[in-house]
Amino acid sequence: MNEPTGVDNEGAGASGLGEGLQRELGLATGAEPEPPPEVGSGILRVFGRQLKRFRVRAGLERPEFASMVGYSVSTIAAYEQGRRIPPPRLIDQADEVLDAGGVLLEMKEEVAKAQYPAFFRDAARLEAEAVELHVYANQAVPGLLQTEEYARAVFGMMRPPLDEDAIAQRVAARLARQEVFAKRPAPLMSFVIDESVLRRPIGGRGVLRGQIEQILLAGQRCTVEIQVMPLDSEENAGLAGPFTLLETAEGRRIAYVEVQNVSHVHTERRLVKGLEVKYGILRAQALTPQASLNYVEKLLGER
């Protein structure tokens, strides 16, 4: 899933599924989209108040606590005021240092959900649980392959613009998704990436070079296959836009598509099968995995 992406508009999204199936998959129900979370509201404010309460109870001033957990005073203040999303490591440290008895840890999962924009939360959970992931990208490098610098450039170009805290939050969330590569057993992954993506200097030439190097490293993993759709190809079945296919441990096959912060999680077999067929054609039209890595190395030499 590579927010922001294009969309393949071939049917109802999560909001159009039957409520029973949505609940079975753990997806949000209801026709109205969930509003995006506001920094400083909801679970972040609750966590911040509890963090401050336990710090005060422990008799620690903010600078002393900040030093103990390895964060700046201003960052701790932002967490306590609900203005920034605390990383899992900080929550673990705070619960132990402040002797919170697991109270802060109990909020860890809900706090983690707040790091994603509302439209992407269901997809992020499904992605983390998938045993197979297959991605077609023709606008930007897939989020699972992005470097920190590239991701920051992508979010920095959003309009209306995001503020610095929101950009930092989105970048951290995107990098956290890449922990899926460390799972054991690792999910099987494949990526078909349009050559235009590899030539578009998002963030500048230096950022693009680092990004291409990361793609090469990812392609050397035994559970990852990367293919390039060359610009001079006369056939391309993916002109309708990017999409992601997932398979869960239970054998469910799911498709995810998105455009302009409107996402669709497809579970209807007819719709998912159509995208599976399309992806198979794309793989046949693209360069082979080995030829693709050779081609990416050639692009790297041009930088």
XYZ file of C-alpha atoms in Angstrom:
303
model
C 0.000 0.000 0.000
C 1.487 3.223 -1.076
C -0.502 6.138 0.107
C -0.888 8.387 -1.831
C -1.668 6.234 -4.915
C -3.979 5.995 -7.825
C -7.047 3.771 -7.867
C -8.578 1.085 -10.018
C -12.261 1.916 -9.672
C -13.876 -1.458 -10.140
C -16.376 -1.699 -7.315
C -17.398 -0.905 -3.765
C -14.769 -0.433 -1.123
C -14.822 -1.276 2.575
C -17.789 0.999 3.125
C -19.771 -1.004 0.556
C -19.173 -4.462 2.065
C -21.783 -6.293 4.074
C -21.411 -5.422 7.751
C -21.028 -9.077 8.756
C -18.061 -9.553 6.449
C -16.581 -6.241 7.504
C -16.736 -7.284 11.150
C -15.232 -10.676 10.295
C -12.274 -8.943 8.665
C -12.100 -6.339 11.412
C -12.866 -3.473 9.032
C -14.733 -0.307 9.926
C -18.459 -0.403 9.131
C -20.847 2.309 8.084
C -21.198 4.337 4.904
C -19.632 7.527 6.226
C -15.816 7.668 6.114
C -14.038 8.074 9.406
C -12.753 11.628 9.839
C -8.973 11.965 9.998
C -7.567 12.105 13.541
C -6.554 15.480 14.873
C -3.214 15.712 16.602
C -3.939 16.581 20.212
C -7.240 14.725 20.366
C -8.608 11.331 21.416
C -6.207 8.606 22.430
C -3.160 10.876 22.151
C -4.529 13.300 24.751
C -5.544 10.428 27.022
C -2.099 8.866 26.762
C -0.439 12.239 27.309
C -2.419 12.922 30.484
C -1.606 9.480 31.861
C 2.068 9.869 31.000
C 2.235 13.166 32.849
C 0.267 11.785 35.798
C 2.679 8.877 36.280
C 5.697 11.166 35.828
C 4.438 13.547 38.509
C 3.553 10.627 40.791
C 7.126 9.356 40.408
C 8.413 12.755 41.525
C 10.240 13.421 38.259
C 10.539 16.778 36.563
C 10.188 16.721 32.816
C 13.941 17.264 32.114
C 14.875 14.435 34.489
C 12.402 12.024 32.895
C 13.492 13.071 29.392
C 17.082 12.273 30.248
C 16.142 8.861 31.627
C 14.329 7.768 28.451
C 16.656 9.489 25.981
C 14.330 12.109 24.507
C 14.452 15.888 24.473
C 12.379 17.895 26.944
C 10.374 19.448 24.111
C 9.565 16.020 22.697
C 8.328 14.740 26.058
C 6.213 17.887 26.371
C 4.703 17.193 22.950
C 3.836 13.629 24.001
C 2.259 14.796 27.263
C 0.222 17.423 25.429
C -0.978 14.968 22.783
C 0.734 16.865 19.962
C 2.963 14.008 18.790
C 2.546 10.265 18.577
C 4.924 8.437 20.951
C 6.823 5.487 19.426
C 6.406 2.002 20.941
C 9.891 2.162 22.492
C 9.001 5.275 24.485
C 5.815 3.663 25.770
C 7.742 0.582 26.892
C 10.390 2.710 28.629
C 7.875 5.027 30.266
C 5.786 2.204 31.691
C 8.881 0.661 33.269
C 10.627 3.856 34.438
C 7.429 5.324 35.898
C 6.249 2.012 37.384
C 2.916 2.420 35.583
C 1.969 -1.213 36.086
C 1.047 -1.784 32.455
C -1.396 1.117 32.224
C 0.621 2.854 29.515
C 1.304 -0.432 27.740
C -2.430 -1.089 27.474
C -2.765 1.999 25.274
C 0.114 1.029 23.018
C -1.973 -0.573 20.268
C -4.477 2.280 20.078
C -1.681 4.843 20.070
C -0.017 2.958 17.209
C -3.203 3.129 15.144
C -3.179 6.911 15.404
C 0.043 7.080 13.392
C -1.827 6.242 10.192
C -4.363 8.458 8.421
C -7.868 7.136 9.055
C -8.398 5.946 5.487
C -5.310 3.693 5.675
C -5.698 2.006 9.065
C -7.591 -1.107 7.951
C -5.165 -1.609 5.067
C -2.136 -1.210 7.358
C -3.439 -3.908 9.698
C -4.162 -6.311 6.840
C -0.720 -5.644 5.381
C 0.988 -6.458 8.681
C -0.887 -9.775 8.915
C -0.511 -10.870 5.275
C 1.419 -13.953 4.191
C 1.588 -12.664 0.607
C 1.802 -9.099 -0.734
C 1.821 -8.104 -4.394
C 2.082 -4.448 -5.407
C 1.780 -2.595 -8.702
C 3.135 0.972 -8.584
C 3.141 3.580 -11.330
C 3.153 6.870 -9.383
C 5.709 6.548 -6.588
C 7.933 3.909 -5.043
C 5.772 1.559 -2.937
C 5.716 2.580 0.733
C 7.223 -0.728 1.824
C 10.352 0.047 -0.205
C 10.748 3.754 0.518
C 13.761 5.266 2.231
C 13.211 7.780 5.007
C 14.382 10.647 2.766
C 12.128 9.622 -0.103
C 9.111 9.228 2.195
C 9.747 12.647 3.713
C 9.871 14.175 0.232
C 6.605 12.464 -0.755
C 4.755 13.750 2.300
C 6.371 17.159 1.948
C 4.786 17.548 -1.482
C 1.240 16.899 -0.309
C -1.312 19.629 -0.913
C -2.849 20.996 1.195
C 0.538 20.840 2.945
C 1.105 18.840 6.108
C 2.775 20.513 9.088
C 6.154 19.267 10.305
C 4.712 17.147 13.113
C 2.311 15.442 10.707
C 5.105 14.762 8.217
C 7.315 13.282 10.940
C 4.387 11.131 12.090
C 3.634 9.827 8.590
C 7.306 9.093 7.865
C 7.702 7.152 11.125
C 4.555 5.178 10.363
C 5.735 4.335 6.860
C 9.104 3.109 8.122
C 7.394 1.083 10.848
C 5.465 -0.788 8.152
C 8.769 -2.089 6.812
C 9.163 -4.256 9.898
C 7.162 -6.777 7.864
C 10.470 -7.727 6.185
C 11.773 -8.957 9.544
C 8.840 -11.303 10.205
C 9.577 -15.001 10.457
C 8.421 -16.591 8.317
C 8.605 -13.549 6.057
C 5.661 -12.970 3.722
C 6.193 -13.560 0.026
C 6.299 -10.199 -1.761
C 6.438 -9.037 -5.336
C 6.496 -5.548 -6.812
C 5.910 -4.423 -10.381
C 7.209 -0.856 -10.647
C 6.810 1.377 -13.669
C 10.143 2.675 -14.960
C 8.828 6.259 -14.739
C 8.772 5.858 -10.950
C 12.477 5.016 -10.954
C 13.317 8.037 -13.065
C 11.179 10.635 -11.282
C 13.606 12.537 -8.965
C 11.274 12.998 -6.014
C 13.285 14.800 -3.354
C 16.195 15.410 -5.730
C 18.794 13.302 -7.513
C 20.577 12.300 -4.316
C 17.374 11.071 -2.696
C 16.462 9.113 -5.809
C 19.892 7.474 -5.880
C 19.515 6.314 -2.273
C 16.041 5.056 -3.097
C 17.235 3.030 -6.081
C 19.967 1.497 -3.918
C 17.339 0.428 -1.383
C 15.236 -1.172 -4.102
C 18.275 -3.176 -5.228
C 18.895 -4.373 -1.668
C 15.258 -5.378 -1.242
C 15.337 -7.287 -4.510
C 18.154 -9.474 -3.211
C 15.937 -10.926 -0.482
C 14.839 -14.482 -1.236
C 11.215 -13.637 -0.364
C 11.053 -10.524 -2.561
C 10.776 -10.213 -6.331
C 10.957 -6.835 -8.060
C 10.055 -6.310 -11.703
C 10.306 -3.189 -13.827
C 7.688 -2.202 -16.408
C 9.853 -0.501 -19.031
C 8.736 2.775 -20.584
C 9.268 1.449 -24.080
C 6.856 -1.436 -23.509
C 3.985 -1.256 -25.980
C 1.667 -3.097 -23.592
C 0.741 -2.169 -20.024
C -2.323 -3.614 -18.309
C -1.978 -1.267 -15.328
C -2.873 2.106 -16.820
C -5.910 2.393 -14.513
C -3.573 2.894 -11.546
C -1.720 1.163 -8.693
C -3.148 -1.532 -6.444
C -2.121 -4.101 -3.844
C -3.133 -7.742 -3.474
C -2.910 -9.529 -0.119
C -3.466 -13.034 1.145
C -4.053 -13.716 4.838
C -2.955 -16.736 6.848
C -6.580 -17.942 6.657
C -6.447 -17.950 2.867
C -8.531 -14.823 2.331
C -7.560 -12.832 -0.737
C -8.014 -9.093 -0.513
C -7.295 -6.159 -2.805
C -6.561 -2.580 -1.798
C -6.812 0.456 -4.052
C -6.735 4.161 -3.246
C -6.943 7.611 -4.761
C -6.879 11.075 -3.172
C -7.131 9.662 0.380
C -10.202 7.575 -0.511
C -9.426 3.902 -0.048
C -11.202 0.717 -1.023
C -10.617 -2.695 0.543
C -12.125 -5.263 -1.841
C -13.119 -8.728 -0.637
C -15.712 -9.668 -3.257
C -14.159 -12.581 -5.122
C -15.110 -11.294 -8.588
C -13.360 -7.967 -8.010
C -10.280 -9.459 -6.376
C -9.983 -12.113 -9.103
C -10.063 -9.399 -11.764
C -7.126 -7.613 -10.163
C -5.257 -10.911 -9.709
C -5.607 -11.602 -13.426
C -4.458 -8.073 -14.198
C -1.414 -8.463 -11.939
C -0.473 -11.718 -13.626
C -0.576 -9.979 -17.007
C 1.529 -7.117 -15.648
C 4.180 -9.550 -14.441
C 4.257 -11.168 -17.875
C 4.592 -7.760 -19.578
C 7.354 -6.520 -17.250
C 11.019 -7.479 -17.288
C 11.908 -10.660 -15.407
C 13.127 -10.233 -11.818
C 16.795 -10.737 -12.762
C 16.549 -8.540 -15.840
C 14.816 -5.947 -13.681
C 17.614 -5.858 -11.102
C 20.134 -5.527 -13.913
C 18.096 -2.663 -15.327
C 17.863 -0.934 -11.937
C 21.648 -1.258 -11.572
C 21.979 0.415 -14.961
C 19.720 3.259 -13.816
C 21.836 3.628 -10.687
C 24.931 4.002 -12.829
C 23.265 6.915 -14.626
C 22.739 8.876 -11.395
